[in-house]
Tab-separated table of C-alpha atoms in Angstrom:
chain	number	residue	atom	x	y	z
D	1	UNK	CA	-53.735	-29.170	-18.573
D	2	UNK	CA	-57.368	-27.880	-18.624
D	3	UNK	CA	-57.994	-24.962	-16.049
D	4	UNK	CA	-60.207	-25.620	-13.444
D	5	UNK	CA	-62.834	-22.952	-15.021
D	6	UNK	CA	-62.928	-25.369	-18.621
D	7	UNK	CA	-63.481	-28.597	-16.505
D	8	UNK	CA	-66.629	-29.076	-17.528
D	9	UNK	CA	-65.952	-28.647	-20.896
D	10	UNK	CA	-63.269	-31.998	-20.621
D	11	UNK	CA	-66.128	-33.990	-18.722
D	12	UNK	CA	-68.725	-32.877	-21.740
D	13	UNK	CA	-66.214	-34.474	-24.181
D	14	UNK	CA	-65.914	-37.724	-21.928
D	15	UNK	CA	-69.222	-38.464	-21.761
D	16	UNK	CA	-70.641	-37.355	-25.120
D	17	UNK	CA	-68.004	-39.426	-27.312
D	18	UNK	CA	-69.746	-42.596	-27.805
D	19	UNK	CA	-72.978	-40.613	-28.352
D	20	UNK	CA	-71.447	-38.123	-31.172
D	21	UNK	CA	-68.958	-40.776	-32.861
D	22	UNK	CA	-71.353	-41.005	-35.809
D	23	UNK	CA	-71.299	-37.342	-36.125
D	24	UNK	CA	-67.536	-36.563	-36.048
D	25	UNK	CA	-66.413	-38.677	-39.218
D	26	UNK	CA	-67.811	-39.648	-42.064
D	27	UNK	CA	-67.785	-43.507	-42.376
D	28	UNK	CA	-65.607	-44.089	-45.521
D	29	UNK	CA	-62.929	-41.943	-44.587
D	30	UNK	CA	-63.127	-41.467	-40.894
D	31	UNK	CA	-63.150	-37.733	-41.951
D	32	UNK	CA	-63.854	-34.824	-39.265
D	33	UNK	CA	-67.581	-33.343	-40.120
D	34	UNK	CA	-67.939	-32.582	-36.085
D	35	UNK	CA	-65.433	-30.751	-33.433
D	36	UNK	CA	-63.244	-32.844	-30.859
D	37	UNK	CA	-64.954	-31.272	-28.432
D	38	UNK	CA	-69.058	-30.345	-27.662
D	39	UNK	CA	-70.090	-26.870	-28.849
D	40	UNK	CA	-72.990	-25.242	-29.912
D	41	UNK	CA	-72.621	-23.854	-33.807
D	42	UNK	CA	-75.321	-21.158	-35.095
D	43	UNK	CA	-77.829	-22.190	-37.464
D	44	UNK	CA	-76.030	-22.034	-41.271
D	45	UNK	CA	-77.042	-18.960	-42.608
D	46	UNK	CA	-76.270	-17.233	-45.725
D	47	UNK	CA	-74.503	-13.843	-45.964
D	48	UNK	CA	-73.383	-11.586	-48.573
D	49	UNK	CA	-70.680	-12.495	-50.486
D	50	UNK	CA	-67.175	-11.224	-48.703
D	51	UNK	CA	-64.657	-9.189	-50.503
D	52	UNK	CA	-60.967	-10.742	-51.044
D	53	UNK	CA	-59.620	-9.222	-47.937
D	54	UNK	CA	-55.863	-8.640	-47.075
D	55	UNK	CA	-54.530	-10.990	-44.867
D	56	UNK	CA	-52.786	-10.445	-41.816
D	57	UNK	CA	-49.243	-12.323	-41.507
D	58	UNK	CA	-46.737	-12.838	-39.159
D	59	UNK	CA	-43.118	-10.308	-38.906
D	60	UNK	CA	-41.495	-12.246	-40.700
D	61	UNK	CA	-44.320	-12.271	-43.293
D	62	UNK	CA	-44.929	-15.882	-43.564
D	63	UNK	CA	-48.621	-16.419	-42.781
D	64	UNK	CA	-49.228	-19.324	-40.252
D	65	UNK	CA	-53.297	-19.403	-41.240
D	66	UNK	CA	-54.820	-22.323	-42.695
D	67	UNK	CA	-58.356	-24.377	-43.749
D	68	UNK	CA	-59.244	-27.692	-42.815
D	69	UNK	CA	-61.429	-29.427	-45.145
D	70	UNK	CA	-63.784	-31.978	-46.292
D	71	UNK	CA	-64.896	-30.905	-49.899
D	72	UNK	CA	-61.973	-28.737	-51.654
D	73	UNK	CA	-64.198	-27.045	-54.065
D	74	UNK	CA	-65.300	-25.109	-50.758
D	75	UNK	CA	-61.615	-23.415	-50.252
D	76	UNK	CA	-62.065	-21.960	-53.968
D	77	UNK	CA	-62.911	-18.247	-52.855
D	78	UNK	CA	-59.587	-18.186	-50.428
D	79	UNK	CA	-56.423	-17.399	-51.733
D	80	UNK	CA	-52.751	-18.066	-50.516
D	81	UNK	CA	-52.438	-14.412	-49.411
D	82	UNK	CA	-54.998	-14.991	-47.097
D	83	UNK	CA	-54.342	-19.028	-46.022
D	84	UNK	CA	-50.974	-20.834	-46.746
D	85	UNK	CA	-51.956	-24.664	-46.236
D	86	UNK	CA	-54.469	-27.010	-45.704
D	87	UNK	CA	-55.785	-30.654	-44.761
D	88	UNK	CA	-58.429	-32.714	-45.004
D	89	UNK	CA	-57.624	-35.066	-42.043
D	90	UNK	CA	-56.292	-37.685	-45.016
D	91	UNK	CA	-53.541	-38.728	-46.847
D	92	UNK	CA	-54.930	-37.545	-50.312
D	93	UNK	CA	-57.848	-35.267	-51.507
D	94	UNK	CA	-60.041	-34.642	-54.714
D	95	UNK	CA	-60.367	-31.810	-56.429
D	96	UNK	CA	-57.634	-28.517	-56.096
D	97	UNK	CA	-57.013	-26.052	-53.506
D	98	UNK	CA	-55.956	-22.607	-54.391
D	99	UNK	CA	-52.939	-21.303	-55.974
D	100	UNK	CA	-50.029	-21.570	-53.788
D	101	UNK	CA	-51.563	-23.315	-50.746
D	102	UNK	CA	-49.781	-25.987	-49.666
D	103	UNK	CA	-51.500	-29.868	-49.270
D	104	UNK	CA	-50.771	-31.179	-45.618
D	105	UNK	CA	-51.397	-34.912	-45.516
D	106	UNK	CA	-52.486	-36.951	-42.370
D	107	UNK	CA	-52.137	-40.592	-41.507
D	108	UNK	CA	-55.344	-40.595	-39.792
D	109	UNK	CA	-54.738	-44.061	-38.178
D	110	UNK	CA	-52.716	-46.832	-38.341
D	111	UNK	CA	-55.498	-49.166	-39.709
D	112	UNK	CA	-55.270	-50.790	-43.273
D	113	UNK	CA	-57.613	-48.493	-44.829
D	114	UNK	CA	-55.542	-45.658	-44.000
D	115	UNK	CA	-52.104	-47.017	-43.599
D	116	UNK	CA	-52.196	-48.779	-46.773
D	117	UNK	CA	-51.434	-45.771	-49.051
D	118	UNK	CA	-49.941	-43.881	-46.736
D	119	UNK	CA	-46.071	-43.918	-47.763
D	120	UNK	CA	-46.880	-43.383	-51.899
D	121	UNK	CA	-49.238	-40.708	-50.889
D	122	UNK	CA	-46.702	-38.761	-48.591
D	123	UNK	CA	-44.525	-38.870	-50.932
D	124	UNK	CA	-46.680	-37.313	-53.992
D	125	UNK	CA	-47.481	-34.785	-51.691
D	126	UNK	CA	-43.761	-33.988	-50.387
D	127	UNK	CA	-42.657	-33.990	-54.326
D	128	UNK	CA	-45.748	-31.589	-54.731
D	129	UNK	CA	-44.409	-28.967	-52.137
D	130	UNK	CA	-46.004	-30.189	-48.765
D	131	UNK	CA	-43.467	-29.240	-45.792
D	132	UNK	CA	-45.389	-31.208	-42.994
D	133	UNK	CA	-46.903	-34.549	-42.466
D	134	UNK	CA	-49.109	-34.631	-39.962
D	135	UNK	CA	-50.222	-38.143	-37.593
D	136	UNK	CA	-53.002	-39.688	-36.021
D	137	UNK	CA	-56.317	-38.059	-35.360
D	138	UNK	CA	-57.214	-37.081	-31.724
D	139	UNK	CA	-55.496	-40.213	-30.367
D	140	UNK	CA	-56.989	-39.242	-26.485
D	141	UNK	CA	-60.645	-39.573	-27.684
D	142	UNK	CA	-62.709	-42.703	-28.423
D	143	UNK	CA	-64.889	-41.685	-31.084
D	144	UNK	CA	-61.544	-40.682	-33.258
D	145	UNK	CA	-58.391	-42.535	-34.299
D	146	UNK	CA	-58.393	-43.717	-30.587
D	147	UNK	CA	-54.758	-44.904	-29.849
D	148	UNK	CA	-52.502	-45.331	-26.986
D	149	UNK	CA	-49.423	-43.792	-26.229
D	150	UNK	CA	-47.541	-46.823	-26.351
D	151	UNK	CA	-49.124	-47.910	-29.369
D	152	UNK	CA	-48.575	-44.482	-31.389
D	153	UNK	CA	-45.048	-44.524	-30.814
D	154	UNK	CA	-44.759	-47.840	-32.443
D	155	UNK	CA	-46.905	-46.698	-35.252
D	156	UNK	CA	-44.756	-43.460	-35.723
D	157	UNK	CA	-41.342	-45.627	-35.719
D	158	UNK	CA	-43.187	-47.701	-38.573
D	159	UNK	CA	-45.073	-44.916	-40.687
D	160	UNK	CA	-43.848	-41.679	-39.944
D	161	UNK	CA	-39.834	-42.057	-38.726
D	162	UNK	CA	-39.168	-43.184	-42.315
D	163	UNK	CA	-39.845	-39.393	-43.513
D	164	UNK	CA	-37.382	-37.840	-41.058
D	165	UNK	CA	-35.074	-34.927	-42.898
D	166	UNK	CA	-38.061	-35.282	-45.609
D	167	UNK	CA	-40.969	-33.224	-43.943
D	168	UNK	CA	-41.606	-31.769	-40.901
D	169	UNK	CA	-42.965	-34.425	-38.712
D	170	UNK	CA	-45.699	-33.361	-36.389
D	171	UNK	CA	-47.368	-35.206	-33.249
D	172	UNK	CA	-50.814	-37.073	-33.087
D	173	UNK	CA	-53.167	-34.265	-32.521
D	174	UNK	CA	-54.418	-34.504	-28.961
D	175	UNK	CA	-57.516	-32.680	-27.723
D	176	UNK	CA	-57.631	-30.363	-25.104
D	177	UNK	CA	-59.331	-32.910	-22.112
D	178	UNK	CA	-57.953	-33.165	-19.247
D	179	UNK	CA	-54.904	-35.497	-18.640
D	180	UNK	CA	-55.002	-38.456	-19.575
D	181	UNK	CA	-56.156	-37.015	-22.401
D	182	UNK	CA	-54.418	-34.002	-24.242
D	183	UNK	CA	-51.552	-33.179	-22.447
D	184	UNK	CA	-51.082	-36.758	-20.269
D	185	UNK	CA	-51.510	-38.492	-23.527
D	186	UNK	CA	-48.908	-36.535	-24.940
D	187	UNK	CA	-46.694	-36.489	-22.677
D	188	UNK	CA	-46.637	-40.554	-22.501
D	189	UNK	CA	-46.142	-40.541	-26.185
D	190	UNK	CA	-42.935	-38.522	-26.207
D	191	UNK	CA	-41.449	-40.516	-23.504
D	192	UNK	CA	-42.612	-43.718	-24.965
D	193	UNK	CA	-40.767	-41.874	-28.602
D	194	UNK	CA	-37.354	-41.322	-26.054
D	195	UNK	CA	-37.158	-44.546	-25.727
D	196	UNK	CA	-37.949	-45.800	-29.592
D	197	UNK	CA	-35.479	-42.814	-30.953
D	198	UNK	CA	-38.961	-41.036	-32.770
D	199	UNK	CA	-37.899	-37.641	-34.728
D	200	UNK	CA	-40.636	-35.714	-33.568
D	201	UNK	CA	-40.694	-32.325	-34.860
D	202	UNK	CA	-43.874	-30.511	-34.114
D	203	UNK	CA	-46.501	-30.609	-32.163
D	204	UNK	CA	-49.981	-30.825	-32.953
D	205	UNK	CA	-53.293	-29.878	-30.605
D	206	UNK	CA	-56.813	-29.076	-30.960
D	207	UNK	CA	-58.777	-26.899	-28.485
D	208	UNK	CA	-62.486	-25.971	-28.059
D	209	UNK	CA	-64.380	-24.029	-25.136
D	210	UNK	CA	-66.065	-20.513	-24.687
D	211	UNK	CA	-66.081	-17.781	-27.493
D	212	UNK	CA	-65.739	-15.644	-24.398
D	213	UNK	CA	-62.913	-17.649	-22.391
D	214	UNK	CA	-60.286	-16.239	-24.877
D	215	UNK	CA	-57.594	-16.008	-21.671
D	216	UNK	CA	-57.766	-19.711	-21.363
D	217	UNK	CA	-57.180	-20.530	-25.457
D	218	UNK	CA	-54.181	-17.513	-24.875
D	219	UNK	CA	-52.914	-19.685	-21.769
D	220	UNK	CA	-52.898	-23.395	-23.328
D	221	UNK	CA	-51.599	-22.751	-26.365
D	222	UNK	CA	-48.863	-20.698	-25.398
D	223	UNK	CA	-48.111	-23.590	-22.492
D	224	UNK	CA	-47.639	-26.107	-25.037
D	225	UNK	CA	-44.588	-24.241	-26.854
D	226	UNK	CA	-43.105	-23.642	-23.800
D	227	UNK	CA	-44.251	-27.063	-22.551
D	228	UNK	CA	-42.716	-29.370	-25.361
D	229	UNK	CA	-40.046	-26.789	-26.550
D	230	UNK	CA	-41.233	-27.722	-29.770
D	231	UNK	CA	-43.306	-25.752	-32.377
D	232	UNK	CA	-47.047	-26.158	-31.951
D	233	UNK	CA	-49.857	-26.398	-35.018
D	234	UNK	CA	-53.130	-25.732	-33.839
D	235	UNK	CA	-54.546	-28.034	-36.880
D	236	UNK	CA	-57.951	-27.485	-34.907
D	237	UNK	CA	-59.568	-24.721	-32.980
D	238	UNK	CA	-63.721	-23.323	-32.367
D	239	UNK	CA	-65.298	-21.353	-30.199
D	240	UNK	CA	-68.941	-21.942	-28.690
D	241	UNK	CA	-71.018	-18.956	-28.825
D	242	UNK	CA	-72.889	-16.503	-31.905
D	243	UNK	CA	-71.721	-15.531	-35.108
D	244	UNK	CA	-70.714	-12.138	-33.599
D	245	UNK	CA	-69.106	-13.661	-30.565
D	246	UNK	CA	-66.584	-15.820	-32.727
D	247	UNK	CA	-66.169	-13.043	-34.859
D	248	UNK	CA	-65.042	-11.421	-32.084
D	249	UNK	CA	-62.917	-14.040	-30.712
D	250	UNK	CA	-61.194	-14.198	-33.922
D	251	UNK	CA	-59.836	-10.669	-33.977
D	252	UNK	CA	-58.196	-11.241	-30.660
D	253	UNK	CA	-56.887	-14.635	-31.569
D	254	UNK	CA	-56.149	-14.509	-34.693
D	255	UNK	CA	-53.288	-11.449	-34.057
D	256	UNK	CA	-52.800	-13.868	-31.085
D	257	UNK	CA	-51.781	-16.639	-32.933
D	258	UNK	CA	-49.679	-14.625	-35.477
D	259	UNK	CA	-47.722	-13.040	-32.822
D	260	UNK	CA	-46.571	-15.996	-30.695
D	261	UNK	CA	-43.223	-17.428	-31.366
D	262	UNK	CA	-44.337	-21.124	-30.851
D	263	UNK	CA	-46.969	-21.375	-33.484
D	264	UNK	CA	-46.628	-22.069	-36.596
D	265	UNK	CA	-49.658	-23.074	-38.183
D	266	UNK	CA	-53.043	-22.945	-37.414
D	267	UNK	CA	-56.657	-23.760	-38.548
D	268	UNK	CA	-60.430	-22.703	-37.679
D	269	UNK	CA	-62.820	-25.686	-37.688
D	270	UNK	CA	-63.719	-25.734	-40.647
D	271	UNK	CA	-64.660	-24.666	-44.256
D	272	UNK	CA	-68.015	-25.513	-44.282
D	273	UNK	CA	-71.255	-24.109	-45.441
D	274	UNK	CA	-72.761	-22.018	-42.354
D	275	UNK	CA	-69.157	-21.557	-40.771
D	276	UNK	CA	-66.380	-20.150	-42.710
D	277	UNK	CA	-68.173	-19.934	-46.509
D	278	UNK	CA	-71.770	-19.642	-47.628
D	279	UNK	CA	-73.591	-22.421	-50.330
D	280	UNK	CA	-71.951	-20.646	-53.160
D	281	UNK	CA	-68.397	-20.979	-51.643
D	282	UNK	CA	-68.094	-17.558	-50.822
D	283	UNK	CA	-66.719	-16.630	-47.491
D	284	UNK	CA	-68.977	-15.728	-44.941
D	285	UNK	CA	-68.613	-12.907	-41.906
D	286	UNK	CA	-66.899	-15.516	-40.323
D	287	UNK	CA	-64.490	-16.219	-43.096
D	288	UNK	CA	-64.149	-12.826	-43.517
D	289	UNK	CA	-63.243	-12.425	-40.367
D	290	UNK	CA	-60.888	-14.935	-39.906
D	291	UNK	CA	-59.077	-13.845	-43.070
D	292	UNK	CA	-58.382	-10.349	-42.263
D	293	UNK	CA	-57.894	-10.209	-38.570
């Protein structure tokens, strides 16, 4: 759960959900453009043009980094030595990502517009080379896919069990709010899944608070693995503060992230213009930073 020193970050999210909905999704596809939780981002500015940098990988040399996305054209400048995967909070996507970075597709809900194409779209992408399919959208918050426990267990027998031995098959992604939400939720869902016989593979989590409260990001995430006994995708994850205060966040999480056993995937929110690339698609001192830390 939330440590006492984030509380207020849990009762932010709470109370600002109805308020923010509209700026969270985009209507037509219920697609992320604001994070799960309230932070302040910098103005968008415009730097220099970063170099291709070398990216920083895991012992066993598999690297765990990845981009979430609403406009692929925007990931053009990254390259699969530096980011192995990606998602755009959907089942499908326009446009191409770069060579050898694998698609991740999301049910985002269980409604018709979403649901609908689910099954021939997970499919195209498993034939295509994605290893994971990822499931409903912040499930513990009412401005996202807003689902119960009880609910999303059902869903998962209907949409997601099918896939079992197929994909890896990851958890709703759950906020980091304090219980019921995030870690209550979740925990309701798997034992609501004991009971259905759900394959649940991974699990997925999102987490937002201080650039400078790095122990408590270090804490959570490394409770979940040891929480679920599962392995843990951090499909989102910001920090409030400057440009030079998530820069620095990023070089002690990033080597963070690589390093723990439980993780196997994780994504910065999000390749946009002012946050991890410039107008041009370039990557900014952000997503420089993020790419070779």
């Amino acid at each position: 759960m939330k440590f006492a020193a984030a509380s207020l970050v849990s009762i932010a999210l709470l109370l600002a959900s109805s308020a923010q909905g509209a700026q969270h999704m985009q209507k037509k596809h219920h697609r992320r453009t604001g994070p799960s939780a309230t932070f302040s981002q910098p103005a968008p500015t415009t730097t220099a043009a970063a170099p291709a940098p070398t990216s920083t990988s895991t012992g066993s040399g598999t690297i765990k980094r990845g981009l979430s996305f609403n406009d692929a054209s925007l990931t053009k400048d990254f390259t699969s030595k530096q980011v192995s995967w990606a998602y755009n909070w959907d089942s499908s996507f326009s446009g191409s990502l770069p060579d050898g970075v694998v698609y991740f597709p999301m049910l985002w809900s269980a409604d018709p517009s979403h649901s609908a194409q689910w099954a021939d779209n997970a499919n195209a992408a498993i034939a295509k080379g994605s290893t994971h399919l990822l499931f409903i959208n912040e499930p513990d918050l009412s401005s996202q896919s807003n689902t119960s426990p009880q609910d999303a267990a059902q869903q998962w027998m209907q949409f997601m069990q099918p896939f079992a031995g197929k994909a890896n098959l990851v958890s709703p992604a759950i906020t980091n709010g304090a219980p019921p939400m995030g870690t209550g939720w979740m925990d309701e869902f798997l034992a609501e899944c004991e009971k259905l016989g759900c394959q649940v593979d991974s699990i997925a989590a999102h987490i937002y608070d201080s650039a400078t409260n790095v122990a408590y990001y270090q804490s959570y995430i490394t409770d979940l693995g040891t929480r679920y006994n599962r392995s843990v995708l951090i499909t989102e994850f910001g920090a409030s503060g400057t440009v030079e205060q998530q820069q620095a966040f990023l070089q002690q999480m990033v080597p963070f992230l690589d390093n723990l056993d439980s993780v196997s995937h994780y994504a910065w929110f999000m390749t946009a213009v002012g946050n991890l690339v410039n107008s041009d698609a370039s990557l900014s001192s952000l997503g420089e930073t993020y790419v070779s830390s």
